[in-house]
mmCIF file of C-alpha atoms and ligand atoms in Angstrom:
data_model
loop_
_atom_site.group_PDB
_atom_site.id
_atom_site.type_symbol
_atom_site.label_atom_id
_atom_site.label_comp_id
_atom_site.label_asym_id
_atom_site.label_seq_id
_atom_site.Cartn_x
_atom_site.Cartn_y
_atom_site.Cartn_z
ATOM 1 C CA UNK X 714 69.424 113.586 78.249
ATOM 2 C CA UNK X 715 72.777 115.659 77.913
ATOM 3 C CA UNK X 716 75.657 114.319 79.639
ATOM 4 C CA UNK X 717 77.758 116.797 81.078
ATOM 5 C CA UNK X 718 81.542 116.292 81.987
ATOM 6 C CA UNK X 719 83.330 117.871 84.207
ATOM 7 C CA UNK X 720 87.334 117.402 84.582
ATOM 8 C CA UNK X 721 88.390 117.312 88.501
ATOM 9 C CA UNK X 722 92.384 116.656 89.844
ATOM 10 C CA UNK X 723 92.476 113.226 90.493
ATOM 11 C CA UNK X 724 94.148 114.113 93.633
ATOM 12 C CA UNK X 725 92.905 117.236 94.585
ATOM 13 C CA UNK X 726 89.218 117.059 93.141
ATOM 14 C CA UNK X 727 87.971 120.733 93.413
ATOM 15 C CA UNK X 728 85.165 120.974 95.930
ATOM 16 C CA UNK X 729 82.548 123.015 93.772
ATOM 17 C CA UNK X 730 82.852 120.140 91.213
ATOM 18 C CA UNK X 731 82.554 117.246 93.839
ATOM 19 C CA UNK X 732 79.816 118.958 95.551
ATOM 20 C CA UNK X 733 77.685 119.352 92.374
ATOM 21 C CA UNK X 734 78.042 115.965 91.612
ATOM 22 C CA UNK X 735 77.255 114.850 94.961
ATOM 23 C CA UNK X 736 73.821 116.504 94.875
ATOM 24 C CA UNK X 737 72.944 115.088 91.289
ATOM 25 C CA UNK X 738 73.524 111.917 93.585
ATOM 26 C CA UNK X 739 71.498 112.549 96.201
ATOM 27 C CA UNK X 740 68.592 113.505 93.696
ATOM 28 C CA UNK X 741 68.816 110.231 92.260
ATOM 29 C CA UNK X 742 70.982 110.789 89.090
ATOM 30 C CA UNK X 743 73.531 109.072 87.858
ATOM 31 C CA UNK X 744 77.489 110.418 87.976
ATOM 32 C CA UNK X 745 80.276 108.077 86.658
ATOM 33 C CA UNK X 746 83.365 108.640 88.741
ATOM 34 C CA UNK X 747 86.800 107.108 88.958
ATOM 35 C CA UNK X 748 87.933 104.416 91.160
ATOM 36 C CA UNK X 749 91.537 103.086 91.679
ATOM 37 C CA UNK X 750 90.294 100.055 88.885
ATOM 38 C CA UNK X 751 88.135 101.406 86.488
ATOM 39 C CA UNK X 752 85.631 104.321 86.398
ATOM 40 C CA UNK X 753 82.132 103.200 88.036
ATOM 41 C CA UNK X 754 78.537 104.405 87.346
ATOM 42 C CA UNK X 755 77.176 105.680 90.458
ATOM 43 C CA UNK X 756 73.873 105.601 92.007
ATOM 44 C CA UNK X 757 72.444 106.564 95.694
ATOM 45 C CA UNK X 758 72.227 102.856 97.059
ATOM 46 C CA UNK X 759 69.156 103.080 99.218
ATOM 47 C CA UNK X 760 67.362 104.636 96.748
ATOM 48 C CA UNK X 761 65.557 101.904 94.740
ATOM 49 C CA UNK X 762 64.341 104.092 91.714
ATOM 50 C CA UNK X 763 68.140 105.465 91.324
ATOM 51 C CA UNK X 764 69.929 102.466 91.411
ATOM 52 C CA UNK X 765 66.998 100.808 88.742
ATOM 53 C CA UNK X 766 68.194 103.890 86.245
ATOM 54 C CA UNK X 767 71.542 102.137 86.523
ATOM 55 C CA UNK X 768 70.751 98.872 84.858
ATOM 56 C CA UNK X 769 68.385 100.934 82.346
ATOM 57 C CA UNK X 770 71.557 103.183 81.386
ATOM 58 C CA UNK X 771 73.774 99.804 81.097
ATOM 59 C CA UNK X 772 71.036 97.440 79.803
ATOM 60 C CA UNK X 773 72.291 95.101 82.805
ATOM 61 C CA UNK X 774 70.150 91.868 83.234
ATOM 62 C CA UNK X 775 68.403 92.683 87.149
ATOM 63 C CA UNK X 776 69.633 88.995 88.058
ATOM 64 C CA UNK X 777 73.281 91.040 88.572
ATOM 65 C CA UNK X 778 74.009 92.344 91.702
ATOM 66 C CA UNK X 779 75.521 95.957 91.906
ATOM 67 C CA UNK X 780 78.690 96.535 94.355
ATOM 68 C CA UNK X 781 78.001 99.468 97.183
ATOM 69 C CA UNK X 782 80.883 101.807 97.875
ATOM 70 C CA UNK X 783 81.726 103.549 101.353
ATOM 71 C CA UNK X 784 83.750 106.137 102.927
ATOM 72 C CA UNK X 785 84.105 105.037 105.889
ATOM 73 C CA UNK X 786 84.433 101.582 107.426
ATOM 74 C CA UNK X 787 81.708 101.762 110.232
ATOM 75 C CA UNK X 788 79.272 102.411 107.173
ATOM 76 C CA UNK X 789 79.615 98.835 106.800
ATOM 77 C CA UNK X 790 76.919 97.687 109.962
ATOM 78 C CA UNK X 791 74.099 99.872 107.930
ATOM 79 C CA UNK X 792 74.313 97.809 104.968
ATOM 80 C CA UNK X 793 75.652 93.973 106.108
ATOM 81 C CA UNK X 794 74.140 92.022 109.149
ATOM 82 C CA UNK X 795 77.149 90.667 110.050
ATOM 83 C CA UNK X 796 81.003 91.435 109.866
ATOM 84 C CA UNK X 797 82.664 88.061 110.330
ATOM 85 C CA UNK X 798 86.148 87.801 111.302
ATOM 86 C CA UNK X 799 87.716 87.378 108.046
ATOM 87 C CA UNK X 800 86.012 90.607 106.802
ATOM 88 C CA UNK X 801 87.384 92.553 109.176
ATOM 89 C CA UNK X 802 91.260 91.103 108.534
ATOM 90 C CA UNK X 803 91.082 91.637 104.526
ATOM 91 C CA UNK X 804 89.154 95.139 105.275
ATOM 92 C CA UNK X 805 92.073 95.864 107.465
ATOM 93 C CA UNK X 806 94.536 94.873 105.299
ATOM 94 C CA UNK X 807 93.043 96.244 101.933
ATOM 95 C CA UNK X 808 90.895 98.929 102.293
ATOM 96 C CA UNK X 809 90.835 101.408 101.262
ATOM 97 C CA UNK X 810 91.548 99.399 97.732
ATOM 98 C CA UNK X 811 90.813 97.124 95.048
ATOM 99 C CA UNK X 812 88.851 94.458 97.450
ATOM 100 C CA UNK X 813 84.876 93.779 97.535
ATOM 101 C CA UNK X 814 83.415 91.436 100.068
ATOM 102 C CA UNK X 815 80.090 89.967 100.101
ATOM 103 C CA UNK X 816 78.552 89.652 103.047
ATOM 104 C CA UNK X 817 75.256 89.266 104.529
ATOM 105 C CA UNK X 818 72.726 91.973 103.707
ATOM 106 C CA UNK X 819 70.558 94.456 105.954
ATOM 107 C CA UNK X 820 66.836 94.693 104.751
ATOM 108 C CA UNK X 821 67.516 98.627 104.334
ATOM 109 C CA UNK X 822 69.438 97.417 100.782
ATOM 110 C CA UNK X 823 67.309 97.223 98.318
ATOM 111 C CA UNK X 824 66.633 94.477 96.085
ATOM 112 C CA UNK X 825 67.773 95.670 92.847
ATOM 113 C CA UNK X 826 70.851 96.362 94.512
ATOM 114 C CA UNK X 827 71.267 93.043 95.392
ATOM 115 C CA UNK X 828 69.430 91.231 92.218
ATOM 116 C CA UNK X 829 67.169 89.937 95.437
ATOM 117 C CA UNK X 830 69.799 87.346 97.252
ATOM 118 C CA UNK X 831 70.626 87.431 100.510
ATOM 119 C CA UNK X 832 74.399 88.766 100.331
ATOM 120 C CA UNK X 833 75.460 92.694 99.802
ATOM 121 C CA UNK X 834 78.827 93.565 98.106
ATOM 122 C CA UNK X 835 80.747 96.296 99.480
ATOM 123 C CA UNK X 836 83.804 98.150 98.829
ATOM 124 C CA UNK X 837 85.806 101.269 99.911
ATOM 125 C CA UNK X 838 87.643 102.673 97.213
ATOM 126 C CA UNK X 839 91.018 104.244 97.447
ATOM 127 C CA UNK X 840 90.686 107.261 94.441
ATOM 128 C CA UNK X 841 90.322 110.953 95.965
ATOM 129 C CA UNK X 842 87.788 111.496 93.778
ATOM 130 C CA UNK X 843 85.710 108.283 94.893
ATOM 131 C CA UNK X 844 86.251 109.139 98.224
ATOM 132 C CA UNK X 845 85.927 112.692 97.744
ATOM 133 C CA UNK X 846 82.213 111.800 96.147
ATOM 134 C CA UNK X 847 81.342 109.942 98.993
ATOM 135 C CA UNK X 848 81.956 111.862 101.586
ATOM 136 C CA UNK X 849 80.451 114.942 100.337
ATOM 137 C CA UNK X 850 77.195 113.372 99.273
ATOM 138 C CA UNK X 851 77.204 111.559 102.736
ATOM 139 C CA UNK X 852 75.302 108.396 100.950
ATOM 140 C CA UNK X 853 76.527 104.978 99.766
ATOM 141 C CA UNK X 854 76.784 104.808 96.404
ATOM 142 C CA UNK X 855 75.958 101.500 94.013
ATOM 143 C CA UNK X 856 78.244 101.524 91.364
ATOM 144 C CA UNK X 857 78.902 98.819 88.693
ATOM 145 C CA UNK X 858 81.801 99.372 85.817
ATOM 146 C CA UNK X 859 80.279 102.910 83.356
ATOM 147 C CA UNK X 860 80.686 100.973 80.372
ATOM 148 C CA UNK X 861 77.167 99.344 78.513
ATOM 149 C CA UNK X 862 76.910 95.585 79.757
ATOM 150 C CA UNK X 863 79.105 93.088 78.060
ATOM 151 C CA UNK X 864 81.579 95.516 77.080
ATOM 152 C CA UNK X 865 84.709 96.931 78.544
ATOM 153 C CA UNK X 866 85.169 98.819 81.507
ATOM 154 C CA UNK X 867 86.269 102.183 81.086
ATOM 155 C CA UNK X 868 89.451 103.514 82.561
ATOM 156 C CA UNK X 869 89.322 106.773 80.916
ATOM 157 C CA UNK X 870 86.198 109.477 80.587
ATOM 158 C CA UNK X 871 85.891 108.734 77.198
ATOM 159 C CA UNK X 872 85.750 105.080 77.461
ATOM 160 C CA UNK X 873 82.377 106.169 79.124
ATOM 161 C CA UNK X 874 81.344 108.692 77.404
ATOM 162 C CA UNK X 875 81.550 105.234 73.917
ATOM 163 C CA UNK X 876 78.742 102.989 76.086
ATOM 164 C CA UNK X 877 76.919 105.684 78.224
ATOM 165 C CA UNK X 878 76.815 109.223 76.116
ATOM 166 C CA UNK X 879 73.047 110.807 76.669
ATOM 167 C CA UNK X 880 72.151 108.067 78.916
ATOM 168 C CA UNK X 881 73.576 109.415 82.533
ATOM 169 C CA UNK X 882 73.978 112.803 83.884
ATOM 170 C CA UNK X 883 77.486 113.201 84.687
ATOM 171 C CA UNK X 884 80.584 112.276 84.468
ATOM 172 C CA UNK X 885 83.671 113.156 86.764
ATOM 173 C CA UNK X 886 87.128 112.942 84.703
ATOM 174 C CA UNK X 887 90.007 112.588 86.645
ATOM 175 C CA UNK X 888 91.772 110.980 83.960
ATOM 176 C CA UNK X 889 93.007 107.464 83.466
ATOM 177 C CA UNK X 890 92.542 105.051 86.215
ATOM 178 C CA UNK X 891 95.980 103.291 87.677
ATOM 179 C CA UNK X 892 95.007 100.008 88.324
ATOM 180 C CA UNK X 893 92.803 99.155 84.717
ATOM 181 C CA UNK X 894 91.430 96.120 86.059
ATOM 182 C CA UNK X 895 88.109 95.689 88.406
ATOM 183 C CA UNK X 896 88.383 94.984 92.642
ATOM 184 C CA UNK X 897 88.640 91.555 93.364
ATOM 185 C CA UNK X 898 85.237 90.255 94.848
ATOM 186 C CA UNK X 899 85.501 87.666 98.183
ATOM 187 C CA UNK X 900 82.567 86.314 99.226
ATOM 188 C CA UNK X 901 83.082 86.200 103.245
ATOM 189 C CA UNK X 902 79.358 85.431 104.343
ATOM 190 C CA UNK X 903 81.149 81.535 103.770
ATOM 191 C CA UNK X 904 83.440 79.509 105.369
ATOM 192 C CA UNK X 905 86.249 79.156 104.050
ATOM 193 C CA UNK X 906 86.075 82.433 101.787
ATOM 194 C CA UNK X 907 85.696 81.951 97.914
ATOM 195 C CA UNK X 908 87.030 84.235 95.531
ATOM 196 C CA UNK X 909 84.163 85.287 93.009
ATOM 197 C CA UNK X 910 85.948 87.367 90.902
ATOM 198 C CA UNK X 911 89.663 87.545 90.477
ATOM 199 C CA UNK X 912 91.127 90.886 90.162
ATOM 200 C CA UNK X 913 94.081 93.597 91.207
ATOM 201 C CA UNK X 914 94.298 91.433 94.713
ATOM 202 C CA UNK X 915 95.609 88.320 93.747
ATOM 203 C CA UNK X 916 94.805 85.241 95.560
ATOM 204 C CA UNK X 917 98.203 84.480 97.151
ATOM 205 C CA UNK X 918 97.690 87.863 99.085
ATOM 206 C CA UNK X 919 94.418 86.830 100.451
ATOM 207 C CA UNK X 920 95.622 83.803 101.385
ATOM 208 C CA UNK X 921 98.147 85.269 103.473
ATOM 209 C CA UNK X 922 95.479 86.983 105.473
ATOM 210 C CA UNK X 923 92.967 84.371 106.038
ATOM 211 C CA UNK X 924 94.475 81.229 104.580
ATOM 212 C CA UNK X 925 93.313 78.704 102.012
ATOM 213 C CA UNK X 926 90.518 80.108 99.757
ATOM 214 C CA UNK X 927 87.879 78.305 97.593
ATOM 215 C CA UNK X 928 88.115 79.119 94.105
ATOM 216 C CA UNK X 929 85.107 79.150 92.523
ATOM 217 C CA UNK X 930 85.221 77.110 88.848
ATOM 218 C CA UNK X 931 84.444 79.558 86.226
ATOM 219 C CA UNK X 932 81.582 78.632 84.037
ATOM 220 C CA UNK X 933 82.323 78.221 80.333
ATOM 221 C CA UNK X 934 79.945 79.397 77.898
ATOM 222 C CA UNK X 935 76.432 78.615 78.545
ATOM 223 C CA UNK X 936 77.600 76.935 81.785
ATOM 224 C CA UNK X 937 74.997 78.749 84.515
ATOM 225 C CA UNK X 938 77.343 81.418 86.715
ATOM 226 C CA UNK X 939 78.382 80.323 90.353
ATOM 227 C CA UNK X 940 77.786 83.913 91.102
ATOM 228 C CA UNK X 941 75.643 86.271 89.377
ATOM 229 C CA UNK X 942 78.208 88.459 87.252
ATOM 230 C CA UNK X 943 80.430 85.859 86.439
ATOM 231 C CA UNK X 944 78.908 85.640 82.721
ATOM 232 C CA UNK X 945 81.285 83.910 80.508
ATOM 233 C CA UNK X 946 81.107 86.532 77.730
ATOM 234 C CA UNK X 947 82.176 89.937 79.546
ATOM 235 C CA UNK X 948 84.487 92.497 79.561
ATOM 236 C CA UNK X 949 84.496 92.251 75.217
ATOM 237 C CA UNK X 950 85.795 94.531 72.737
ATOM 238 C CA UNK X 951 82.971 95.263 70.042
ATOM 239 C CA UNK X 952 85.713 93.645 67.841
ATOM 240 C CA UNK X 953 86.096 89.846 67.834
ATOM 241 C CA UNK X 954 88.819 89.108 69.647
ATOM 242 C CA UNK X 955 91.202 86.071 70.094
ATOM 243 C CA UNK X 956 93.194 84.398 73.211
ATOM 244 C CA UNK X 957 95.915 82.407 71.682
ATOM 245 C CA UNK X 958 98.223 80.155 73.805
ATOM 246 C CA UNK X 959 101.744 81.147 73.316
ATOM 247 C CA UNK X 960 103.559 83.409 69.488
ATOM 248 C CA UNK X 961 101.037 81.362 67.064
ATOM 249 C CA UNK X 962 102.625 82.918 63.982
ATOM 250 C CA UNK X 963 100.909 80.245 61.619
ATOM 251 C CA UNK X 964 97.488 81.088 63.084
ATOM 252 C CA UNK X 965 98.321 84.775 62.367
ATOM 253 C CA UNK X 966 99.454 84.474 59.295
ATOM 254 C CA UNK X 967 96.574 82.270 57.913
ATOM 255 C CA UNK X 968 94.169 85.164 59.078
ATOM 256 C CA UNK X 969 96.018 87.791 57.231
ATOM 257 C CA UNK X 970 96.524 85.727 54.288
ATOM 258 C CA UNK X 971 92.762 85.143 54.179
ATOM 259 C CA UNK X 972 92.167 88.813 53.845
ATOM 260 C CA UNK X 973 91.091 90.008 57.757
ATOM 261 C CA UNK X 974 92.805 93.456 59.092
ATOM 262 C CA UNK X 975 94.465 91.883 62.314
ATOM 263 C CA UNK X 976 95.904 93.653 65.238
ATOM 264 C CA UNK X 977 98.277 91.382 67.512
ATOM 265 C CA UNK X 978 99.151 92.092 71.077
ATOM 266 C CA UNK X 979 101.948 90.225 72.022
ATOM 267 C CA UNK X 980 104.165 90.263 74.964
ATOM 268 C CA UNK X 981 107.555 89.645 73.482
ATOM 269 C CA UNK X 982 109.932 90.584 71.017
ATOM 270 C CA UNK X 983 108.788 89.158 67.184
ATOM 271 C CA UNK X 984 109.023 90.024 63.678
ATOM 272 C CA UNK X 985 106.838 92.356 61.655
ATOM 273 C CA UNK X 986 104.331 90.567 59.944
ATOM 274 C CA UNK X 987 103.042 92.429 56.980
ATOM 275 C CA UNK X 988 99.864 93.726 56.902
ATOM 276 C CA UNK X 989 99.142 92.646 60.537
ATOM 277 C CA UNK X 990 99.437 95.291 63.211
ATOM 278 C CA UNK X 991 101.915 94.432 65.900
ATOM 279 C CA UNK X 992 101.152 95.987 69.359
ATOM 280 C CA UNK X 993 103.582 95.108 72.188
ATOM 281 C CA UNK X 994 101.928 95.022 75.711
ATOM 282 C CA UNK X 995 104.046 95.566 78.731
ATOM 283 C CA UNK X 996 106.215 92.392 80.387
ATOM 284 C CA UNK X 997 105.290 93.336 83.328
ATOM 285 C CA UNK X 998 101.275 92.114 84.571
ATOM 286 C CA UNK X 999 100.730 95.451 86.945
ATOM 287 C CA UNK X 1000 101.698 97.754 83.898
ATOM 288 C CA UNK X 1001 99.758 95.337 81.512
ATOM 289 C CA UNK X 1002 96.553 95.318 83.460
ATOM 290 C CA UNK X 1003 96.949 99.047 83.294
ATOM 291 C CA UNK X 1004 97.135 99.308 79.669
ATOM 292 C CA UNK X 1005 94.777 96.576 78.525
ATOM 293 C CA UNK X 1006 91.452 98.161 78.505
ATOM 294 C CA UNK X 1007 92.485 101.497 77.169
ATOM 295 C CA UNK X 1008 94.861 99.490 74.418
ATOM 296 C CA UNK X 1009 91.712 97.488 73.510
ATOM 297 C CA UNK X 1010 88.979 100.581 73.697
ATOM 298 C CA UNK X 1011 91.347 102.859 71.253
ATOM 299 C CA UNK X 1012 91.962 99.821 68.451
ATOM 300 C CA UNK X 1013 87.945 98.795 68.829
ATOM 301 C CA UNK X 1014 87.919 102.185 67.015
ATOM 302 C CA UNK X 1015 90.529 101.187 64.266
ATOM 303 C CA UNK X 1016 87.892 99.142 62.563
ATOM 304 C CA UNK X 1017 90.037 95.997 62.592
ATOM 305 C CA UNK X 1018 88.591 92.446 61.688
ATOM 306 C CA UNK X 1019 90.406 90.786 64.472
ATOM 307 C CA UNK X 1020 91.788 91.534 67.748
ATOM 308 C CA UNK X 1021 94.767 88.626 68.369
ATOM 309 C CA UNK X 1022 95.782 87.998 71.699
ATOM 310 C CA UNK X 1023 98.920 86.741 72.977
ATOM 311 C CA UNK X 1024 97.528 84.368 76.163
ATOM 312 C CA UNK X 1025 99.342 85.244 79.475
ATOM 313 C CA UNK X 1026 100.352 82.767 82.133
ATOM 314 C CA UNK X 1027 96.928 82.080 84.683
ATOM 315 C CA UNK X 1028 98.598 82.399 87.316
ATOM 316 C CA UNK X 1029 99.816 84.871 90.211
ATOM 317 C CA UNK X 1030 99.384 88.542 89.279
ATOM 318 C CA UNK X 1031 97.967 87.186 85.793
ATOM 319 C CA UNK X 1032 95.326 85.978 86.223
ATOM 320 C CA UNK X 1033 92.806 88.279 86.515
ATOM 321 C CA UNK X 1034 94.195 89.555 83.371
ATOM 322 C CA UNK X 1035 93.338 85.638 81.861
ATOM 323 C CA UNK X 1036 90.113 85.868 83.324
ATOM 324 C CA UNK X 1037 88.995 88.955 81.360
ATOM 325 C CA UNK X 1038 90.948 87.917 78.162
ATOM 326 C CA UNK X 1039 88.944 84.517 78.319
ATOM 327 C CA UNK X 1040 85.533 86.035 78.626
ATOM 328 C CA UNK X 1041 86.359 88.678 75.901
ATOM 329 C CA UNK X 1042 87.279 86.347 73.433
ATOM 330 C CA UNK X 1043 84.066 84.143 74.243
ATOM 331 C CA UNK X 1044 81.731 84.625 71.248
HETATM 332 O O1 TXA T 60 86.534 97.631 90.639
HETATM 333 C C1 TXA T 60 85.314 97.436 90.695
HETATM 334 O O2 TXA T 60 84.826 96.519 91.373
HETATM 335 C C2 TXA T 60 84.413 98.393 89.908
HETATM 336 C C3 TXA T 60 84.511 99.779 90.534
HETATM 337 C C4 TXA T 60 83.577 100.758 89.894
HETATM 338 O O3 TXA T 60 84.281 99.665 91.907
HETATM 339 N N1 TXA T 60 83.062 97.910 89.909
HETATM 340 C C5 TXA T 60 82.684 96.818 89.214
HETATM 341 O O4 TXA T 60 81.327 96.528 89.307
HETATM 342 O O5 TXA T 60 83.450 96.153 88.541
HETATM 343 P P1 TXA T 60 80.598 95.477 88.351
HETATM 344 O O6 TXA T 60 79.148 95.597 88.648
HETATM 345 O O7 TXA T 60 81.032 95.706 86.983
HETATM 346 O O8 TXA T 60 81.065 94.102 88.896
HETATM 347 C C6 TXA T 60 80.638 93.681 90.177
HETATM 348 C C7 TXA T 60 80.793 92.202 90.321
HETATM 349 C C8 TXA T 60 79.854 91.451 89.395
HETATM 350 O O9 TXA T 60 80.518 90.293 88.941
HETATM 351 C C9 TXA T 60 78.690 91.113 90.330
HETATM 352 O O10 TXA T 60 77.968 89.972 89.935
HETATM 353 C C10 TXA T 60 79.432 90.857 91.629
HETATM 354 O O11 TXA T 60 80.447 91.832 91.661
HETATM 355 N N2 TXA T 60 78.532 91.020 92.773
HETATM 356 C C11 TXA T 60 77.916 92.150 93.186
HETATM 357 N N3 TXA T 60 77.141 91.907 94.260
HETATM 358 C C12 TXA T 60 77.265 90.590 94.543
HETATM 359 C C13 TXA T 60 76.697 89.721 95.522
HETATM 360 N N4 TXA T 60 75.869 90.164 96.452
HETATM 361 N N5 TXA T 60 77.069 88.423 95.493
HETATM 362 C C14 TXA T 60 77.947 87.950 94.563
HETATM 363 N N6 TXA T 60 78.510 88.720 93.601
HETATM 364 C C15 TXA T 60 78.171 90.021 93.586
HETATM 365 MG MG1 MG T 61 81.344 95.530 85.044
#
């Protein structure tokens, strides 16, 4: 298969392009597309066959559930049997945005949308171009991260175009994504809530719209998942990388001096350290979630022996940043 690509304004996607890609969606193709987070691989959601193609193109185990994305908020009542209180305060507050809730499924899903549980996830994405997509293809569309599973979400075209060249049959580049870090994911078919996935929504903003949360304990290597996706190697660089707590110079140093072409991304000021490759990410976790991906996509092609990572705090805007660090750097 050929992939084609074809550039749109990520504000002002040109209808001829959006429309093509629309109908390559409602023939059951596949189009990767940007979100607000990262660039998703789409698929018409009620169509069983198309949305299989998707976890052929990604090798994706079937036991992982794909996220469906909407236009429009009433779409909701086709898709989940119920739309409990507390979906309808964080959909009011957050959508259109970086926010997924899970929530009781409609038989019209399919299974392999759902990996065959009882519990949908849906989103409505803030990008033009998402929405754009959606509304001229007049479909929900399933749509996990475009990147092969394992690895790194793409937030540029070409991020795709490394995991998913020949494989699907279009991609829409609107250029780099703002937020560089996947939705968060609430499940809301429980009471109280539990956060699945941590991500550009952080916690403390949840809680101020439905109050204390469950967080779900993240399983550590060969610990089974809580929730389907929450594998504890994710997200990963093709290089091995690194999460070390705090400027570990000796660590470093000790890698260099045994030979290994290092790359370090630290956070704050620090010495050169010869023959180690100093790369400072922003202070700032909003700009750093931004960067991370793309940062970590462009030196996987440097050929390095070791990606070093400076750990940031787990906390507040951080740490859905932590959570993907943790599961990249689990070998
Ligand atoms: O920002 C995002 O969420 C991006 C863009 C494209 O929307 N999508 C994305 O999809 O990151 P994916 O498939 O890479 O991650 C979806 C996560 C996985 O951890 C999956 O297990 C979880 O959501 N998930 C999907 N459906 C679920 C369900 N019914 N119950 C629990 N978790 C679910
Ligand atoms: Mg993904």
């Amino acid at each position: 298969m050929i992939t084609s690509v074809l550039p749109v304004d990520p504000l002002l996607p040109d209808p001829d392009s959006i429309a093509r890609a629309a109908e390559v969606l409602r023939q059951g193709g596949l189009v990767a597309f940007p979100t607000e987070t990262v660039y998703g691989l789409g698929a018409h959601a009620l169509d069983a066959a198309a949305v299989q193609r998707i976890f052929i193109a990604k090798g994706r185990p079937a036991s992982n559930p794909v996220i469906i994305h909407i236009a429009e908020l009433d779409q909701v009542h086709a898709l989940a049997s119920s739309w409990p209180e507390t979906a309808a305060r964080l959909a009011e507050r957050f959508w259109p945005g970086p926010l997924t809730l899970v929530l009781p499924r409609r038989d019209a899903v399919p299974d392999v949308v759902t990996a065959g549980g009882p519990t949908v996830a849906i989103r409505l994405p803030a990008h033009p171009v998402a929405l754009a997509l959606l509304r001229a293809s007049g479909i929900p569309i399933a749509a996990p991260s475009a990147n092969r599973s394992m690895e790194l979400s793409p937030t540029l075209a070409w991020h795709v175009l490394r995991g998913l060249d020949g494989l699907i049959d279009l991609v829409l580049d609107g250029g780099p994504t703002v937020g560089g870090l996947e939705s968060t994911v609430i499940d809301v078919s429980v009471s109280p809530v539990r956060l699945l996935r941590p991500g550009l929504v952080t916690p403390a903003e949840i809680e101020a719209i439905v109050g204390p949360i469950e967080h779900v304990v993240k399983p550590v290597s060969g610990e089974i998942a809580a929730s389907p996706g929450m594998l504890a190697r994710h997200y990963a660089p093709r290089t091995p990388l690194d999460l070390v707590e705090g400027r570990n110079d000796e660590y470093v140093h000790g890698l260099v001096r045994a030979g290994l072409r290092i790359v370090w991304l630290t956070r704050e000021e620090g010495q050169e350290i010869s023959d180690a490759r100093i790369v400072r990410m922003p202070a700032d976790p909003g700009r750093y979630a931004a960067a991370l991906y793309a940062t970590l996509h462009a030196l996987d092609e440097e050929g390095f022996d070791r990606i070093i990572v400076e750990a940031p705090p787990e906390e507040g805007a951080w740490l859905a940043i932590r959570d993907r660090l943790r599961r990249a750097a689990t070998r």
